[in-house]
PDB file of C-alpha atoms in Angstrom:
ATOM      1  CA  GLY A   1     -13.598  18.417   1.733  1.00  0.00           C
ATOM      2  CA  GLN A   2     -10.661  17.440   3.793  1.00  0.00           C
ATOM      3  CA  GLN A   3      -8.248  20.333   4.527  1.00  0.00           C
ATOM      4  CA  VAL A   4      -4.752  20.400   6.016  1.00  0.00           C
ATOM      5  CA  MET A   5      -3.918  23.852   7.513  1.00  0.00           C
ATOM      6  CA  GLN A   6      -0.399  24.788   8.184  1.00  0.00           C
ATOM      7  CA  ILE A   7       1.000  27.758  10.055  1.00  0.00           C
ATOM      8  CA  PRO A   8       2.659  30.031   9.929  1.00  0.00           C
ATOM      9  CA  GLN A   9       3.017  30.686   6.318  1.00  0.00           C
ATOM     10  CA  TYR A  10       6.292  32.566   6.554  1.00  0.00           C
ATOM     11  CA  GLN A  11       8.951  32.701   9.262  1.00  0.00           C
ATOM     12  CA  HIS A  12      11.981  34.793   9.379  1.00  0.00           C
ATOM     13  CA  VAL A  13      14.506  33.837  12.011  1.00  0.00           C
ATOM     14  CA  GLN A  14      18.075  34.761  13.087  1.00  0.00           C
ATOM     15  CA  GLU A  15      20.460  31.969  12.638  1.00  0.00           C
ATOM     16  CA  GLY A  16      20.639  29.990  15.941  1.00  0.00           C
ATOM     17  CA  GLU A  17      16.954  30.575  16.868  1.00  0.00           C
ATOM     18  CA  ASP A  18      14.359  27.903  16.926  1.00  0.00           C
ATOM     19  CA  PHE A  19      11.590  27.343  14.523  1.00  0.00           C
ATOM     20  CA  THR A  20       8.215  25.456  14.611  1.00  0.00           C
ATOM     21  CA  THR A  21       5.641  24.910  11.983  1.00  0.00           C
ATOM     22  CA  TYR A  22       2.236  23.441  12.764  1.00  0.00           C
ATOM     23  CA  CYS A  23      -0.175  21.380  10.744  1.00  0.00           C
ATOM     24  CA  ASN A  24      -3.834  20.683  11.423  1.00  0.00           C
ATOM     25  CA  SER A  25      -6.233  18.469   9.660  1.00  0.00           C
ATOM     26  CA  SER A  26     -10.019  18.619   9.684  1.00  0.00           C
ATOM     27  CA  THR A  27     -10.255  14.878   9.759  1.00  0.00           C
ATOM     28  CA  THR A  28      -8.301  11.950  11.192  1.00  0.00           C
ATOM     29  CA  LEU A  29      -5.109  10.972   9.355  1.00  0.00           C
ATOM     30  CA  SER A  30      -3.726   7.497   8.890  1.00  0.00           C
ATOM     31  CA  ASN A  31      -0.149   9.092   8.610  1.00  0.00           C
ATOM     32  CA  ILE A  32       1.507  12.368   8.292  1.00  0.00           C
ATOM     33  CA  GLN A  33       4.536  13.004   6.086  1.00  0.00           C
ATOM     34  CA  TRP A  34       6.982  16.000   6.033  1.00  0.00           C
ATOM     35  CA  TYR A  35       8.690  17.425   3.054  1.00  0.00           C
ATOM     36  CA  LYS A  36      11.238  20.178   2.510  1.00  0.00           C
ATOM     37  CA  GLN A  37      11.498  21.952  -0.772  1.00  0.00           C
ATOM     38  CA  ARG A  38      14.556  24.258  -1.342  1.00  0.00           C
ATOM     39  CA  PRO A  39      14.145  27.336  -3.422  1.00  0.00           C
ATOM     40  CA  GLY A  40      13.893  26.254  -7.110  1.00  0.00           C
ATOM     41  CA  GLY A  41      13.828  22.594  -6.131  1.00  0.00           C
ATOM     42  CA  HIS A  42      11.101  20.057  -5.571  1.00  0.00           C
ATOM     43  CA  PRO A  43       9.752  18.538  -2.325  1.00  0.00           C
ATOM     44  CA  VAL A  44      12.111  15.986  -0.740  1.00  0.00           C
ATOM     45  CA  PHE A  45      10.677  13.608   1.806  1.00  0.00           C
ATOM     46  CA  LEU A  46      11.877  14.073   5.342  1.00  0.00           C
ATOM     47  CA  ILE A  47       9.857  11.762   7.515  1.00  0.00           C
ATOM     48  CA  GLN A  48       6.570   9.885   8.049  1.00  0.00           C
ATOM     49  CA  LEU A  49       4.736   9.519  11.426  1.00  0.00           C
ATOM     50  CA  VAL A  50       2.067   6.812  11.734  1.00  0.00           C
ATOM     51  CA  LYS A  51       1.428   6.215  15.460  1.00  0.00           C
ATOM     52  CA  SER A  52      -0.732   8.479  17.652  1.00  0.00           C
ATOM     53  CA  GLY A  53       1.587  10.567  19.754  1.00  0.00           C
ATOM     54  CA  GLU A  54       4.637   9.483  17.832  1.00  0.00           C
ATOM     55  CA  VAL A  55       7.719  11.644  18.187  1.00  0.00           C
ATOM     56  CA  LYS A  56      10.664  11.236  15.873  1.00  0.00           C
ATOM     57  CA  LYS A  57      14.001  13.176  15.646  1.00  0.00           C
ATOM     58  CA  GLN A  58      16.427  13.759  13.010  1.00  0.00           C
ATOM     59  CA  LYS A  59      19.446  15.668  14.308  1.00  0.00           C
ATOM     60  CA  ARG A  60      18.116  19.175  15.073  1.00  0.00           C
ATOM     61  CA  LEU A  61      14.639  18.345  13.662  1.00  0.00           C
ATOM     62  CA  THR A  62      11.940  16.970  16.005  1.00  0.00           C
ATOM     63  CA  PHE A  63       8.553  15.761  14.505  1.00  0.00           C
ATOM     64  CA  GLN A  64       5.498  15.106  16.433  1.00  0.00           C
ATOM     65  CA  PHE A  65       1.924  13.519  15.602  1.00  0.00           C
ATOM     66  CA  GLY A  66      -0.879  14.487  17.805  1.00  0.00           C
ATOM     67  CA  GLU A  67      -2.693  11.923  20.056  1.00  0.00           C
ATOM     68  CA  ALA A  68      -5.884  12.306  17.926  1.00  0.00           C
ATOM     69  CA  LYS A  69      -3.839  11.978  14.715  1.00  0.00           C
ATOM     70  CA  LYS A  70      -5.237  15.301  13.601  1.00  0.00           C
ATOM     71  CA  ASN A  71      -2.206  17.547  14.061  1.00  0.00           C
ATOM     72  CA  SER A  72       1.601  17.580  13.794  1.00  0.00           C
ATOM     73  CA  SER A  73       4.463  19.793  14.303  1.00  0.00           C
ATOM     74  CA  LEU A  74       8.088  20.184  12.986  1.00  0.00           C
ATOM     75  CA  HIS A  75      10.496  21.882  15.389  1.00  0.00           C
ATOM     76  CA  ILE A  76      14.032  22.806  14.367  1.00  0.00           C
ATOM     77  CA  THR A  77      16.459  23.677  17.103  1.00  0.00           C
ATOM     78  CA  ALA A  78      19.279  26.304  16.502  1.00  0.00           C
ATOM     79  CA  THR A  79      18.478  26.953  12.785  1.00  0.00           C
ATOM     80  CA  GLN A  80      21.164  27.241  10.189  1.00  0.00           C
ATOM     81  CA  THR A  81      21.215  28.728   6.880  1.00  0.00           C
ATOM     82  CA  THR A  82      21.024  25.433   5.309  1.00  0.00           C
ATOM     83  CA  ASP A  83      17.468  24.991   6.897  1.00  0.00           C
ATOM     84  CA  VAL A  84      16.215  27.550   4.331  1.00  0.00           C
ATOM     85  CA  GLY A  85      13.247  26.332   2.305  1.00  0.00           C
ATOM     86  CA  THR A  86       9.538  25.631   2.381  1.00  0.00           C
ATOM     87  CA  TYR A  87       8.378  22.860   4.848  1.00  0.00           C
ATOM     88  CA  PHE A  88       5.227  20.972   3.848  1.00  0.00           C
ATOM     89  CA  CYS A  89       3.267  18.524   5.824  1.00  0.00           C
ATOM     90  CA  ALA A  90       1.066  16.048   4.014  1.00  0.00           C
ATOM     91  CA  GLY A  91      -1.689  14.057   5.584  1.00  0.00           C
ATOM     92  CA  ARG A  92      -3.086  10.891   4.305  1.00  0.00           C
ATOM     93  CA  SER A  93      -6.830  10.760   4.914  1.00  0.00           C
ATOM     94  CA  SER A  94      -8.050   7.673   6.789  1.00  0.00           C
ATOM     95  CA  ASN A  95     -11.210   7.767   4.834  1.00  0.00           C
ATOM     96  CA  THR A  96     -10.318   8.480   1.111  1.00  0.00           C
ATOM     97  CA  GLY A  97      -6.569   7.598   1.122  1.00  0.00           C
ATOM     98  CA  LYS A  98      -5.667  10.931  -0.486  1.00  0.00           C
ATOM     99  CA  LEU A  99      -2.533  12.652   0.450  1.00  0.00           C
ATOM    100  CA  ILE A 100      -3.383  16.339   1.144  1.00  0.00           C
ATOM    101  CA  PHE A 101      -0.653  18.842   1.448  1.00  0.00           C
ATOM    102  CA  GLY A 102      -0.588  21.850   3.728  1.00  0.00           C
ATOM    103  CA  GLN A 103       0.210  25.161   2.282  1.00  0.00           C
ATOM    104  CA  GLY A 104       3.719  25.090   3.581  1.00  0.00           C
ATOM    105  CA  THR A 105       5.811  27.213   5.941  1.00  0.00           C
ATOM    106  CA  THR A 106       8.654  29.084   4.188  1.00  0.00           C
ATOM    107  CA  LEU A 107      11.605  29.565   6.429  1.00  0.00           C
ATOM    108  CA  GLN A 108      14.149  32.368   5.989  1.00  0.00           C
ATOM    109  CA  VAL A 109      17.253  32.290   8.163  1.00  0.00           C
ATOM    110  CA  LYS A 110      19.425  35.452   8.567  1.00  0.00           C
ATOM    111  CA  PRO A 111      23.093  34.646   9.105  1.00  0.00           C
TER     112      PRO A 111
ATOM    113  CA  LYS B   1      18.618   3.842  -8.995  1.00  0.00           C
ATOM    114  CA  ALA B   2      17.433   6.779 -11.330  1.00  0.00           C
ATOM    115  CA  GLY B   3      15.015   9.091  -9.850  1.00  0.00           C
ATOM    116  CA  VAL B   4      11.718  10.311 -11.074  1.00  0.00           C
ATOM    117  CA  THR B   5      12.096  12.078 -14.377  1.00  0.00           C
ATOM    118  CA  GLN B   6       9.717  14.506 -15.996  1.00  0.00           C
ATOM    119  CA  THR B   7       9.634  15.882 -19.514  1.00  0.00           C
ATOM    120  CA  PRO B   8       9.629  18.501 -20.597  1.00  0.00           C
ATOM    121  CA  ARG B   9      11.119  20.741 -17.913  1.00  0.00           C
ATOM    122  CA  TYR B  10       9.803  23.891 -19.278  1.00  0.00           C
ATOM    123  CA  LEU B  11       6.938  24.655 -21.535  1.00  0.00           C
ATOM    124  CA  ILE B  12       5.231  27.861 -22.980  1.00  0.00           C
ATOM    125  CA  LYS B  13       1.783  27.570 -24.419  1.00  0.00           C
ATOM    126  CA  THR B  14      -0.920  29.995 -25.318  1.00  0.00           C
ATOM    127  CA  ARG B  15      -4.421  30.102 -24.141  1.00  0.00           C
ATOM    128  CA  GLY B  16      -6.745  27.562 -25.688  1.00  0.00           C
ATOM    129  CA  GLN B  17      -3.869  25.025 -26.537  1.00  0.00           C
ATOM    130  CA  GLN B  18      -3.526  21.686 -24.907  1.00  0.00           C
ATOM    131  CA  VAL B  19      -0.432  20.133 -23.417  1.00  0.00           C
ATOM    132  CA  THR B  20       0.824  16.687 -22.419  1.00  0.00           C
ATOM    133  CA  LEU B  21       3.340  16.169 -19.674  1.00  0.00           C
ATOM    134  CA  SER B  22       5.206  12.956 -19.129  1.00  0.00           C
ATOM    135  CA  CYS B  23       6.544  11.289 -15.923  1.00  0.00           C
ATOM    136  CA  SER B  24       8.750   8.240 -15.546  1.00  0.00           C
ATOM    137  CA  PRO B  25       8.689   6.734 -12.031  1.00  0.00           C
ATOM    138  CA  ILE B  26      11.476   5.135 -10.211  1.00  0.00           C
ATOM    139  CA  SER B  27      11.962   1.635 -11.355  1.00  0.00           C
ATOM    140  CA  GLY B  28       9.669  -0.746  -9.392  1.00  0.00           C
ATOM    141  CA  HIS B  29       7.243   2.089  -8.203  1.00  0.00           C
ATOM    142  CA  ARG B  30       3.748   1.406  -9.440  1.00  0.00           C
ATOM    143  CA  SER B  31       1.969   4.482  -8.002  1.00  0.00           C
ATOM    144  CA  VAL B  32       2.197   7.973  -9.677  1.00  0.00           C
ATOM    145  CA  SER B  33       0.705  10.997  -8.352  1.00  0.00           C
ATOM    146  CA  TRP B  34       0.394  14.550  -9.989  1.00  0.00           C
ATOM    147  CA  TYR B  35       0.418  17.852  -8.273  1.00  0.00           C
ATOM    148  CA  GLN B  36       0.001  21.405  -9.300  1.00  0.00           C
ATOM    149  CA  GLN B  37       2.091  23.863  -7.469  1.00  0.00           C
ATOM    150  CA  THR B  38       1.427  27.626  -7.535  1.00  0.00           C
ATOM    151  CA  PRO B  39       2.624  30.399  -5.336  1.00  0.00           C
ATOM    152  CA  GLY B  40      -0.823  31.279  -4.116  1.00  0.00           C
ATOM    153  CA  GLN B  41      -2.406  27.717  -3.769  1.00  0.00           C
ATOM    154  CA  GLY B  42       0.620  25.660  -2.676  1.00  0.00           C
ATOM    155  CA  LEU B  43       0.712  21.938  -3.685  1.00  0.00           C
ATOM    156  CA  GLN B  44      -2.746  20.755  -5.105  1.00  0.00           C
ATOM    157  CA  PHE B  45      -3.388  17.038  -5.669  1.00  0.00           C
ATOM    158  CA  LEU B  46      -4.478  16.398  -9.191  1.00  0.00           C
ATOM    159  CA  PHE B  47      -4.664  12.504  -9.328  1.00  0.00           C
ATOM    160  CA  GLU B  48      -3.100   9.212  -8.531  1.00  0.00           C
ATOM    161  CA  TYR B  49      -2.620   6.216 -10.589  1.00  0.00           C
ATOM    162  CA  PHE B  50      -1.752   2.732  -9.531  1.00  0.00           C
ATOM    163  CA  SER B  51      -1.415  -0.123 -12.021  1.00  0.00           C
ATOM    164  CA  GLU B  52      -2.853   1.819 -14.846  1.00  0.00           C
ATOM    165  CA  THR B  53      -5.948   2.766 -12.746  1.00  0.00           C
ATOM    166  CA  GLN B  54      -6.839   6.089 -11.361  1.00  0.00           C
ATOM    167  CA  ARG B  55      -7.176   5.583  -7.649  1.00  0.00           C
ATOM    168  CA  ASN B  56      -7.724   9.110  -6.450  1.00  0.00           C
ATOM    169  CA  LYS B  57      -8.717  12.434  -7.906  1.00  0.00           C
ATOM    170  CA  GLY B  58      -8.468  15.957  -6.719  1.00  0.00           C
ATOM    171  CA  ASN B  59     -10.870  18.809  -7.339  1.00  0.00           C
ATOM    172  CA  PHE B  60      -9.806  19.903 -10.778  1.00  0.00           C
ATOM    173  CA  PRO B  61     -11.957  20.518 -13.828  1.00  0.00           C
ATOM    174  CA  GLY B  62     -12.357  17.764 -16.481  1.00  0.00           C
ATOM    175  CA  ARG B  63      -9.751  19.624 -18.616  1.00  0.00           C
ATOM    176  CA  PHE B  64      -7.159  17.942 -16.483  1.00  0.00           C
ATOM    177  CA  SER B  65      -6.833  14.170 -17.329  1.00  0.00           C
ATOM    178  CA  GLY B  66      -4.203  11.607 -16.956  1.00  0.00           C
ATOM    179  CA  ARG B  67      -3.262   8.024 -17.684  1.00  0.00           C
ATOM    180  CA  GLN B  68      -0.780   5.452 -16.630  1.00  0.00           C
ATOM    181  CA  PHE B  69       0.791   2.918 -18.949  1.00  0.00           C
ATOM    182  CA  SER B  70       1.710  -0.779 -18.245  1.00  0.00           C
ATOM    183  CA  ASN B  71       5.330   0.325 -17.552  1.00  0.00           C
ATOM    184  CA  SER B  72       4.063   2.696 -14.851  1.00  0.00           C
ATOM    185  CA  ARG B  73       5.015   5.682 -16.877  1.00  0.00           C
ATOM    186  CA  SER B  74       2.364   8.427 -16.684  1.00  0.00           C
ATOM    187  CA  GLU B  75       1.024  11.286 -18.659  1.00  0.00           C
ATOM    188  CA  MET B  76      -1.317  14.186 -17.809  1.00  0.00           C
ATOM    189  CA  ASN B  77      -3.029  16.208 -20.259  1.00  0.00           C
ATOM    190  CA  VAL B  78      -4.463  19.639 -19.962  1.00  0.00           C
ATOM    191  CA  SER B  79      -6.874  20.789 -22.728  1.00  0.00           C
ATOM    192  CA  THR B  80      -8.012  24.291 -23.371  1.00  0.00           C
ATOM    193  CA  LEU B  81      -5.375  25.902 -21.456  1.00  0.00           C
ATOM    194  CA  GLU B  82      -6.125  28.980 -19.330  1.00  0.00           C
ATOM    195  CA  LEU B  83      -3.823  31.648 -17.884  1.00  0.00           C
ATOM    196  CA  GLY B  84      -4.433  30.275 -14.430  1.00  0.00           C
ATOM    197  CA  ASP B  85      -2.894  26.762 -15.400  1.00  0.00           C
ATOM    198  CA  SER B  86       0.552  28.424 -15.347  1.00  0.00           C
ATOM    199  CA  ALA B  87       2.228  26.378 -12.666  1.00  0.00           C
ATOM    200  CA  LEU B  88       4.891  23.832 -11.576  1.00  0.00           C
ATOM    201  CA  TYR B  89       3.401  20.345 -12.316  1.00  0.00           C
ATOM    202  CA  LEU B  90       5.111  17.732 -10.084  1.00  0.00           C
ATOM    203  CA  CYS B  91       5.037  14.123 -10.377  1.00  0.00           C
ATOM    204  CA  ALA B  92       5.741  11.757  -7.472  1.00  0.00           C
ATOM    205  CA  SER B  93       6.196   8.028  -7.346  1.00  0.00           C
ATOM    206  CA  SER B  94       5.975   5.452  -4.693  1.00  0.00           C
ATOM    207  CA  ARG B  95       5.963   1.656  -4.690  1.00  0.00           C
ATOM    208  CA  GLU B  96       2.334   1.168  -3.553  1.00  0.00           C
ATOM    209  CA  GLY B  97       1.206   4.797  -2.846  1.00  0.00           C
ATOM    210  CA  ARG B  98      -1.027   4.220   0.312  1.00  0.00           C
ATOM    211  CA  VAL B  99       1.457   4.593   3.339  1.00  0.00           C
ATOM    212  CA  GLU B 100       4.742   5.169   1.733  1.00  0.00           C
ATOM    213  CA  THR B 101       6.831   8.213   0.964  1.00  0.00           C
ATOM    214  CA  GLN B 102       6.627   9.868  -2.247  1.00  0.00           C
ATOM    215  CA  TYR B 103       9.611  10.744  -4.368  1.00  0.00           C
ATOM    216  CA  PHE B 104       9.109  13.906  -6.523  1.00  0.00           C
ATOM    217  CA  GLY B 105      10.421  14.632  -9.847  1.00  0.00           C
ATOM    218  CA  PRO B 106      11.953  17.995 -10.802  1.00  0.00           C
ATOM    219  CA  GLY B 107       8.637  19.188 -12.295  1.00  0.00           C
ATOM    220  CA  THR B 108       7.485  20.748 -15.449  1.00  0.00           C
ATOM    221  CA  ARG B 109       7.209  24.399 -15.396  1.00  0.00           C
ATOM    222  CA  LEU B 110       4.202  25.448 -17.647  1.00  0.00           C
ATOM    223  CA  LEU B 111       3.730  29.030 -18.644  1.00  0.00           C
ATOM    224  CA  VAL B 112       0.459  29.935 -20.413  1.00  0.00           C
ATOM    225  CA  LEU B 113       0.388  33.239 -22.292  1.00  0.00           C
TER     226      LEU B 113
END
């Protein structure tokens, strides 16, 4: 079945360092969404990408959707302690319409 | 606008029992999806309901079932509970479901002993 792989699983960074998480799908996606889950909380929507090659920015966060609409990335510039949490990508299958979540990348930021 | 609400927030059951979890979506949202979240497996899609019809289903055994009511509220039921069913069960709603963002509720944390 369709899979969405996300790497790395964990990342520890020093405050001020950059961070990137990558998402790869086995099938073409109609869109991809990114969510952030703080420890003890629930996933909160960050952004949705729909177009091939799309790049969107939210302050220090940069999101990309691959040309083939099979991969995506989230890059955080100059991490802060408030960035701590687990970042999930979620791809919507072009075929089935199902929203499949990646395993998530848990980010720890050392002050 | 009130967010997605889930009840109960915490639940302890024993093996073999059954459980029903409830989800009230954001007003005006017609799509409700359910997910199981465990440390080892991440977020696993259970099913999606739209206008009282199951639109999509994940790869879970038949012990997991759900339904949606005419007011868009949804319930999921797990029968014959197993230890491995211990997890955080998250409900998410959206207006139409297909291309829109999902708004998650706080979840129901189920512990099976």
